[in-house]
Short mmCIF file of C-alpha atoms in Angstrom, two decimals:
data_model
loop_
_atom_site.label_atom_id
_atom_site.label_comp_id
_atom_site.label_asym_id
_atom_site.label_seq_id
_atom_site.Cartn_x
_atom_site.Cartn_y
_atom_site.Cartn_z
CA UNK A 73 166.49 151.98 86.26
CA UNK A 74 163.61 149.73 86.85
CA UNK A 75 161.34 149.77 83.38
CA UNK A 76 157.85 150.83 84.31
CA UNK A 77 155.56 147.68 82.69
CA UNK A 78 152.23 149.68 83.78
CA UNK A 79 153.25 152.32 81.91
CA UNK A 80 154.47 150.43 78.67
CA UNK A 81 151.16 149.24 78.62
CA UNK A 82 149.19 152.46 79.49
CA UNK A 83 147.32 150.91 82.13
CA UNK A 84 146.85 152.09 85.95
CA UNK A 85 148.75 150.21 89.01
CA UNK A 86 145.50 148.73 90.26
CA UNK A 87 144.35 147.37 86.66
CA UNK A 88 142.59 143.92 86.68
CA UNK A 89 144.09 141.23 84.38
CA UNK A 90 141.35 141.68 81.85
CA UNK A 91 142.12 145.23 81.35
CA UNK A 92 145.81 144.40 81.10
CA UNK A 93 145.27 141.29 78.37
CA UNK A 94 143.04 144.33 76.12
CA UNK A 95 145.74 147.17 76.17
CA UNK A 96 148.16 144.43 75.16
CA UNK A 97 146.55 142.81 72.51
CA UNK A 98 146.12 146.48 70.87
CA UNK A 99 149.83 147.28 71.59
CA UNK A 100 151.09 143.73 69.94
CA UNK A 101 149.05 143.98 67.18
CA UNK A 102 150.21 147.81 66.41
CA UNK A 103 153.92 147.02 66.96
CA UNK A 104 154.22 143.48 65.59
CA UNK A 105 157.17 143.04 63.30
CA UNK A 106 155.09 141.53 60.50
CA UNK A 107 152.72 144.57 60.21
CA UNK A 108 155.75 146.62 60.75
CA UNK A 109 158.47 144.94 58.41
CA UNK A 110 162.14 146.55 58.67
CA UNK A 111 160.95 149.26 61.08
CA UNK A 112 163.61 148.56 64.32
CA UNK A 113 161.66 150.94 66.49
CA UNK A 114 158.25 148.55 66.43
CA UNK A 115 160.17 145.84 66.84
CA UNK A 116 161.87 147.03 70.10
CA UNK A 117 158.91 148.46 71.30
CA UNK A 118 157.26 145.25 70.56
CA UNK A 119 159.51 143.08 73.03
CA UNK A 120 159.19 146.00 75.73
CA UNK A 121 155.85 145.30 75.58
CA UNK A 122 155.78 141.15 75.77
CA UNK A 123 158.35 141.61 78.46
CA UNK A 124 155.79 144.26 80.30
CA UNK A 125 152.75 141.57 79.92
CA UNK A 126 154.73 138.30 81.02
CA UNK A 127 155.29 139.75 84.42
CA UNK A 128 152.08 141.50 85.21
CA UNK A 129 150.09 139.10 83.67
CA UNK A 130 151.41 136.39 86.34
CA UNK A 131 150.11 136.98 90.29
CA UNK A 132 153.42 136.09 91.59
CA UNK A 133 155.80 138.25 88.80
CA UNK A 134 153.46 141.37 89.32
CA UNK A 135 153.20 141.03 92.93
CA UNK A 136 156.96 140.96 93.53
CA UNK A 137 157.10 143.66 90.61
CA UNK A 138 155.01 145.57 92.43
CA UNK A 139 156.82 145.44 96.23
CA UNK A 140 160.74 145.41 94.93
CA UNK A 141 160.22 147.25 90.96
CA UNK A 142 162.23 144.24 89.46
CA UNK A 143 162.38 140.97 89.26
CA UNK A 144 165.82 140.39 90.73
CA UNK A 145 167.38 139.16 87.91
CA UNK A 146 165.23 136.43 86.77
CA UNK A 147 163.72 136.82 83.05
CA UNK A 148 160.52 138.04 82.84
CA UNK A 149 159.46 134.75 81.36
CA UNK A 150 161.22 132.31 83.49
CA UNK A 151 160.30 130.79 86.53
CA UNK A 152 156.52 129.80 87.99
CA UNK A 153 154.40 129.88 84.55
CA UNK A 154 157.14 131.51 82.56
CA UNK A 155 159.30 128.13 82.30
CA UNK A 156 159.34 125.25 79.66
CA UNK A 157 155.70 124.28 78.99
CA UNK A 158 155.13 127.69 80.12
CA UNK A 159 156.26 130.13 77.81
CA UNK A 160 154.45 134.38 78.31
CA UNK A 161 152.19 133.99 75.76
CA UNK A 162 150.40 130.60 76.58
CA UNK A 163 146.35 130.13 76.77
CA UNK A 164 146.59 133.85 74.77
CA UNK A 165 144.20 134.14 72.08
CA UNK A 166 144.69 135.98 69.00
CA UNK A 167 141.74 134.42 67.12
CA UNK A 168 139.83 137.54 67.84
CA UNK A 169 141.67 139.58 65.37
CA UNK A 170 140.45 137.07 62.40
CA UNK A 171 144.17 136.05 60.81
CA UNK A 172 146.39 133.59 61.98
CA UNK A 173 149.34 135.97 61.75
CA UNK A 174 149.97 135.54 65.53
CA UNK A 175 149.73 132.54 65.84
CA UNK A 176 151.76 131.82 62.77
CA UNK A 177 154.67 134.37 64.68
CA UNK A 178 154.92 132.29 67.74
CA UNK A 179 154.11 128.74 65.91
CA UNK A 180 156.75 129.41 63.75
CA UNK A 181 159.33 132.37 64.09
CA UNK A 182 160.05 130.71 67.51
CA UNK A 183 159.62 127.41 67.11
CA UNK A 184 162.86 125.23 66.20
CA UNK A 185 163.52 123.49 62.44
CA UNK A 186 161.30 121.11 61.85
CA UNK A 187 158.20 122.18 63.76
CA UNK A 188 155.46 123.94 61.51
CA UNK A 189 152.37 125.12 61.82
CA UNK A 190 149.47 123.15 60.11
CA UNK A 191 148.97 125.45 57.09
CA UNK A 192 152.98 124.70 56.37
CA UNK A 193 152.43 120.95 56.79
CA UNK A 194 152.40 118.89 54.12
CA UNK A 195 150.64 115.46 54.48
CA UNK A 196 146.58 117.01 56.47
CA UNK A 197 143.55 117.72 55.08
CA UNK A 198 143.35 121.24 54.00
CA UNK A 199 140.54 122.78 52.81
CA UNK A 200 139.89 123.61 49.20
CA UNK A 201 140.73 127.07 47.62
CA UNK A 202 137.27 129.43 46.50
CA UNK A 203 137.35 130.07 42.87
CA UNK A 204 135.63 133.27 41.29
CA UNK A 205 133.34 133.17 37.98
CA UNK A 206 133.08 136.15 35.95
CA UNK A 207 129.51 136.26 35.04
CA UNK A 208 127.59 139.14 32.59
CA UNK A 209 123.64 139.16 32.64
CA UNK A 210 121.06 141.72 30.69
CA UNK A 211 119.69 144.74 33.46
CA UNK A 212 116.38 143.08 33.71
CA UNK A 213 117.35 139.83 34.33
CA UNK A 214 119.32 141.30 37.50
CA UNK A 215 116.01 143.22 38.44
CA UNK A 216 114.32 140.33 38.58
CA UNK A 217 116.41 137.00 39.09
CA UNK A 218 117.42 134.52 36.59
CA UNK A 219 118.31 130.78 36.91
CA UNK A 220 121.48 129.83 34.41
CA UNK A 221 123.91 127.20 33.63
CA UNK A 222 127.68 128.02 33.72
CA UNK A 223 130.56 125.88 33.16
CA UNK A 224 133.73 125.83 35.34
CA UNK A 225 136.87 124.32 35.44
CA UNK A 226 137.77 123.37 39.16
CA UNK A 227 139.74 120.66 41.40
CA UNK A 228 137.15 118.29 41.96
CA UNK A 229 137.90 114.89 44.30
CA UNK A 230 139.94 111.94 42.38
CA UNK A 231 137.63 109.44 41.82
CA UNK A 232 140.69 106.74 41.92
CA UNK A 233 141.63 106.99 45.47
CA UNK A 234 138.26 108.47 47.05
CA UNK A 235 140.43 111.52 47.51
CA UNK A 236 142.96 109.94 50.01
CA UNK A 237 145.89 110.49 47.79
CA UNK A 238 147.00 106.85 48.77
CA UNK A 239 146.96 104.47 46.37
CA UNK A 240 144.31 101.14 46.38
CA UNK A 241 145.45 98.82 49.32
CA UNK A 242 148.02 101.20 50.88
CA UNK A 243 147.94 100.72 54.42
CA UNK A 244 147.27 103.62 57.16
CA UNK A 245 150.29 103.33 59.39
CA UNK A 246 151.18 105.40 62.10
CA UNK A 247 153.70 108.69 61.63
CA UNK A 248 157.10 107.88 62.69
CA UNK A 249 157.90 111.02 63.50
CA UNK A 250 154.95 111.95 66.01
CA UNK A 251 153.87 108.50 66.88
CA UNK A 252 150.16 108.77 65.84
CA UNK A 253 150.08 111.98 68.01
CA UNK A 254 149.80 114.66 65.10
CA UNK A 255 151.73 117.17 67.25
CA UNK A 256 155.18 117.73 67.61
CA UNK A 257 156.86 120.34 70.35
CA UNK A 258 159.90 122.74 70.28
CA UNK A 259 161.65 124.58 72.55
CA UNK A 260 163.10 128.46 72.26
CA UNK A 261 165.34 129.62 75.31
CA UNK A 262 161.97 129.35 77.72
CA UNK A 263 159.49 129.19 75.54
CA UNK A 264 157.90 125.81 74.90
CA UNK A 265 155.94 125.51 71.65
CA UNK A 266 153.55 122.91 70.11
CA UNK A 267 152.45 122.71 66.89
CA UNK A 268 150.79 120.40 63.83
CA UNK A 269 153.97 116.94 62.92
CA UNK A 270 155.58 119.02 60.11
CA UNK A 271 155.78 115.30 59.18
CA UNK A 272 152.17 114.42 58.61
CA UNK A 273 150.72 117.64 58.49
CA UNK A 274 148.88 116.43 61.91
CA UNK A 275 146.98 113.73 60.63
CA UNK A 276 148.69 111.31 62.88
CA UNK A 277 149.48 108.75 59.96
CA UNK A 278 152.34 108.53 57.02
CA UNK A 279 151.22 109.66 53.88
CA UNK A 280 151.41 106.36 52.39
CA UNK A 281 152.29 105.54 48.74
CA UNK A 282 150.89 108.53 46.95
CA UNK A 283 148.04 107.42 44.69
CA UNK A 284 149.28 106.88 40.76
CA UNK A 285 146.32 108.81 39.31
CA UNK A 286 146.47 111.99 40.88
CA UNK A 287 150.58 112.20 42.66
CA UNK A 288 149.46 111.81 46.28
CA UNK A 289 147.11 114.92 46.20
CA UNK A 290 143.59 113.69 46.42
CA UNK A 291 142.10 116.06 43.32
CA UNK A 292 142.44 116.47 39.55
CA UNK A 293 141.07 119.04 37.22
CA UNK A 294 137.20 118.52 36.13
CA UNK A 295 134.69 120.61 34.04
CA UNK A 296 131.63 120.83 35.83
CA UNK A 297 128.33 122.65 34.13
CA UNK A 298 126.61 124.14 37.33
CA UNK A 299 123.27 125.77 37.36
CA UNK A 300 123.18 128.71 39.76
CA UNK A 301 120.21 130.71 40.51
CA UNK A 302 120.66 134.61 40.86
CA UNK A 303 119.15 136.19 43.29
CA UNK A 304 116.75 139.18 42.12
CA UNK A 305 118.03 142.46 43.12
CA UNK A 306 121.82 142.07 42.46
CA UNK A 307 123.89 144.60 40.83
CA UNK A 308 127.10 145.12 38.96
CA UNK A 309 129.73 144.12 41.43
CA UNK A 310 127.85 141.51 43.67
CA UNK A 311 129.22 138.47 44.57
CA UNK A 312 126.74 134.94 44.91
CA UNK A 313 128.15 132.41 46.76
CA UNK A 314 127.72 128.91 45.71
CA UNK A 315 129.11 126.63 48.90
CA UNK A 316 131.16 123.58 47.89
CA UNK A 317 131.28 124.47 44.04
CA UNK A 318 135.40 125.39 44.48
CA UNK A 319 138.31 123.20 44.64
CA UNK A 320 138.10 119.80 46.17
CA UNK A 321 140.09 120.16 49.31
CA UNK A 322 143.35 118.06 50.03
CA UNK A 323 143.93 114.63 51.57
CA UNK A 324 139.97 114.57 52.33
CA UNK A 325 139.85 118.02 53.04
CA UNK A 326 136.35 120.17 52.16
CA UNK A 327 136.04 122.07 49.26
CA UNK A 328 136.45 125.55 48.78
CA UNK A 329 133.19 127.72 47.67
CA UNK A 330 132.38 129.75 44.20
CA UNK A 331 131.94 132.99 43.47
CA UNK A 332 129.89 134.37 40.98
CA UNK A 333 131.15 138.23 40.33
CA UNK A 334 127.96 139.80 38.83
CA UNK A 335 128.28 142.47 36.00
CA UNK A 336 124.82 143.87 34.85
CA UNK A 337 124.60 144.99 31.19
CA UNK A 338 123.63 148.54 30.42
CA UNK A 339 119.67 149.29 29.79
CA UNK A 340 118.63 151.26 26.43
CA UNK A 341 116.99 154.12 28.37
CA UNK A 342 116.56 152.81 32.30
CA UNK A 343 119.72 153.87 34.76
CA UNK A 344 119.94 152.30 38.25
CA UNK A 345 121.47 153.87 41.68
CA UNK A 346 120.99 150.97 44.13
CA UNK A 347 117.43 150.59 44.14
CA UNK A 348 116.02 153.25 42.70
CA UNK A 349 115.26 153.49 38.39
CA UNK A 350 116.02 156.72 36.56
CA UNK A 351 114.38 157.07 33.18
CA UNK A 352 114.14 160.80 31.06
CA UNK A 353 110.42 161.28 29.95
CA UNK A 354 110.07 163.93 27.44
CA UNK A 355 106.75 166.27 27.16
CA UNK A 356 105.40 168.60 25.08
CA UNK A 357 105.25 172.24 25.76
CA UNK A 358 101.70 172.06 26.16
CA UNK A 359 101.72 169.27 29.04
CA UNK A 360 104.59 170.97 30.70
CA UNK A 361 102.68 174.49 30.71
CA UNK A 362 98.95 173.01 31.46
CA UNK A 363 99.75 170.08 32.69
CA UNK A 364 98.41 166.56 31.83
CA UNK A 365 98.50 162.81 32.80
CA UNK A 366 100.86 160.61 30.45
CA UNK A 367 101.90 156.76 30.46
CA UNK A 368 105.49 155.97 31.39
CA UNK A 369 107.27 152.79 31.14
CA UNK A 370 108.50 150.98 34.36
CA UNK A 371 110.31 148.03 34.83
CA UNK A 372 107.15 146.11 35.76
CA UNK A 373 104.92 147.73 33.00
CA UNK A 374 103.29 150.94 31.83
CA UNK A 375 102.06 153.03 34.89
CA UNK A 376 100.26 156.59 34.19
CA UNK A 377 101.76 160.19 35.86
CA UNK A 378 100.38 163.53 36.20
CA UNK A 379 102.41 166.41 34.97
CA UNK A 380 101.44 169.86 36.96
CA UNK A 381 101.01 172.33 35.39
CA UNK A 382 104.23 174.58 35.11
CA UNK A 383 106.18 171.54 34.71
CA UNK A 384 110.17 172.17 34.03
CA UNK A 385 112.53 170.46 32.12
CA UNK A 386 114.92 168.68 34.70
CA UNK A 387 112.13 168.29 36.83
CA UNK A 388 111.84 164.51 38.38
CA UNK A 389 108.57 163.14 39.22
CA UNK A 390 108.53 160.27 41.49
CA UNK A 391 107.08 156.55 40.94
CA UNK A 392 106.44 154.80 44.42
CA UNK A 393 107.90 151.20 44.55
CA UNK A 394 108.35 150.65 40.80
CA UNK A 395 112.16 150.65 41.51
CA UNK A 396 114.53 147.33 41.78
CA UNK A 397 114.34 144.88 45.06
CA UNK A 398 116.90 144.94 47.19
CA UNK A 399 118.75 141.83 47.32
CA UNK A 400 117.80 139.96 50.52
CA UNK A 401 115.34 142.10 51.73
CA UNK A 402 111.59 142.73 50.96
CA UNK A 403 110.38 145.78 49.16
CA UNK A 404 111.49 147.78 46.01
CA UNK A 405 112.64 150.92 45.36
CA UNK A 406 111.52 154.04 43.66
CA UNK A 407 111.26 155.11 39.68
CA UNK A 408 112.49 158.91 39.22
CA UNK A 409 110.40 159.79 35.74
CA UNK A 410 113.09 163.12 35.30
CA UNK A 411 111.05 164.70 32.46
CA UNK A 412 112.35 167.14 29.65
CA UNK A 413 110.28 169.58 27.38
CA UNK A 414 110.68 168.85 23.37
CA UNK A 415 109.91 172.28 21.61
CA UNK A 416 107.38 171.56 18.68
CA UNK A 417 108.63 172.06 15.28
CA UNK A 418 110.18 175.06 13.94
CA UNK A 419 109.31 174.63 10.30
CA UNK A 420 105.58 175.03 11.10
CA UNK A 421 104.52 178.08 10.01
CA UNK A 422 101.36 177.89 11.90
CA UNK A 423 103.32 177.09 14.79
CA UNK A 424 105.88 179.74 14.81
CA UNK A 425 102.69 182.09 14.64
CA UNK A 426 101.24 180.95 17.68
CA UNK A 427 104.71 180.63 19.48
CA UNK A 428 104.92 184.20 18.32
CA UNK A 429 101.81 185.28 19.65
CA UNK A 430 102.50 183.30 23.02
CA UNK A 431 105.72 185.24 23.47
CA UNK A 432 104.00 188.41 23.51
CA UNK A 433 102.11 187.20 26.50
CA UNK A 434 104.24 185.38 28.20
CA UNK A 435 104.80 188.09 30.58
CA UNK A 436 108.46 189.93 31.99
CA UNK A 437 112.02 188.50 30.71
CA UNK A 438 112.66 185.06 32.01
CA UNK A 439 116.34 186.20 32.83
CA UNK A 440 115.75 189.29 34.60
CA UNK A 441 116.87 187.22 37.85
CA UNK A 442 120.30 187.10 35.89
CA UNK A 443 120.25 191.66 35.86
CA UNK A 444 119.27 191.13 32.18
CA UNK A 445 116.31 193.54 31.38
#
């Protein structure tokens, strides 16, 4: 029995081509063997579904797919556009998905010995690695910013062969293998494949004789002090990116970039949630019961609050834009004064008097909400 390609793909008869290129780029990246490793099922279901898009994603395949249900023997991708030089999956894109893990299947699981993709090659410029800095600073240098010098050890660019990797007066010659071209093709069954000269990495030219000071790879270790501002606003976790402060990239390659990993020291009595500031205020019993106006610290200086009167322990108090900034953006955020009542000293005997005489007018049982009479 005829296999029903609309249906594999879970489109309608009448779907346009764009429609049809959508539901199979979700399909192949759900079943594809490398995000399914060892699972059979995916991996059938996988070619059902490259077989289903290389006929109805040619005019001619689909159209006699469409009058007769088969092709009448011929493969699926074989014959107009499904040939050498034109295998099912040519002028698809899989950029859109961000990895080169497709590209990397059909560059390489298909292609014959010998033919690699460019990240495989050996002899192009490749671009540095990012390196990540571990970097503590005190909370109120993260509130506000703070320029500093750290050192790192990276691949920097070899200063002996301008970071060729060929040694002084070696020649640029053409590659052998490729001819100057960089590319080299392969051939599966009826798939036709091109890819980066596994020979020269697609560069075009031989590698040359590799430069004595660094073994042919263009870099060599180097301790560089950098200064790096931090921006105000960051917190324990964030990440500033210094561009081109990584390793020096291969055969002429760019460098990577550096990350500085923040961690923000603890404060003595100020806590942070994003960018608001938490600090516990105590107050008397007398300013929580009467109320009163007090100073509190901030992170930009003394401001003054009012307590109201009847003021409860646990009780926060908010401080309009006396918070931290946000990194990036303008504007701070809050200060939460979260106040708590000290009781005044028990040893007093004047006091305990008073707190006596207070007690008799403080009115019904607190905890009569609790059934306690």
């Amino acid at each position: 029995m005829a296999k029903d390609y609309y249906q594999l793909l879970g489109v309608a008869r009448g779907a346009a081509l764009p429609d049809i290129k959508k539901a199979y780029r979700k399909l192949a990246r759900k079943y594809h063997p490398d995000l399914n490793p060892g699972d059979k099922t995916a991996e059938a279901r996988f070619k059902e579904i490259q077989e289903a898009y290389a006929v109805l994603s040619d005019p001619k395949k689909r159209a006699q797919y469409d009058q007769f249900g088969d092709l009448g023997g011929v493969p699926p991708g074989a014959g107009p556009g499904g040939g050498p030089g034109g295998a099912g999956f040519e002028g698809f894109d899989f950029s859109d998905y961000g990895s080169s893990t497709f590209r990397d299947f059909f560059e390489n699981l298909f292609s014959a010995g010998g033919v690699r993709g460019p990240q495989a090659a050996s002899g192009g410029p490749e671009r540095g690695e990012d390196l990540q800095y571990s970097m503590q600073i005190g909370f109120e240098d993260a509130i506000r910013g703070v320029q500093a010098k750290i050192r790192v050890n990276r691949l920097a660019g070899c200063e002996a062969c301008g970071s060729s990797g060929r040694a002084a007066g070696s020649r640029k010659r053409p590659c052998p293998a490729c001819g100057g071209s960089g590319r080299g093709t392969a051939q599966r069954g009826f798939m036709k494949f091109s890819s980066a000269c596994s020979a020269c990495g697609g560069s075009g030219q031989a590698p040359g004789e590799p430069c004595p000071a660094c073994g042919g790879q263009g870099t060599g270790q180097k301790s560089d002090l950098i200064s790096v501002r931090i921006p105000a606003g960051v917190d324990s976790g964030s990440k500033v990116r210094v561009p081109g402060r990584g390793n020096a990239g291969r055969a002429g390659g760019p460098p990577g970039d550096l990350y500085i990993v923040i961690e923000v020291a603890p404060h003595r009595f100020f806590k942070r949630e994003g960018a608001d500031i938490s600090v516990r205020v105590p107050i008397t019993v007398s300013e929580a019961t009467l109320g009163a106006k007090i100073e509190v610290p901030t992170l930009w200086g003394k401001t003054t609050i009012r307590i109201p009167p009847g003021t409860r322990s646990g009780q926060k108090l908010r401080i309009k834009d006396q918070g931290a900034p946000v990194a990036g953006r303008k504007g701070r955020g809050d200060e939460y004064a979260e106040v708590y009542i000290v009781p005044p000293p028990f040893d007093n005997e004047r006091i305990r008097e008073m707190m006596k005489e207070l007690e008799s007018l403080s009115g019904p049982n607190p905890r009569q909400t609790l059934g306690m009479d």
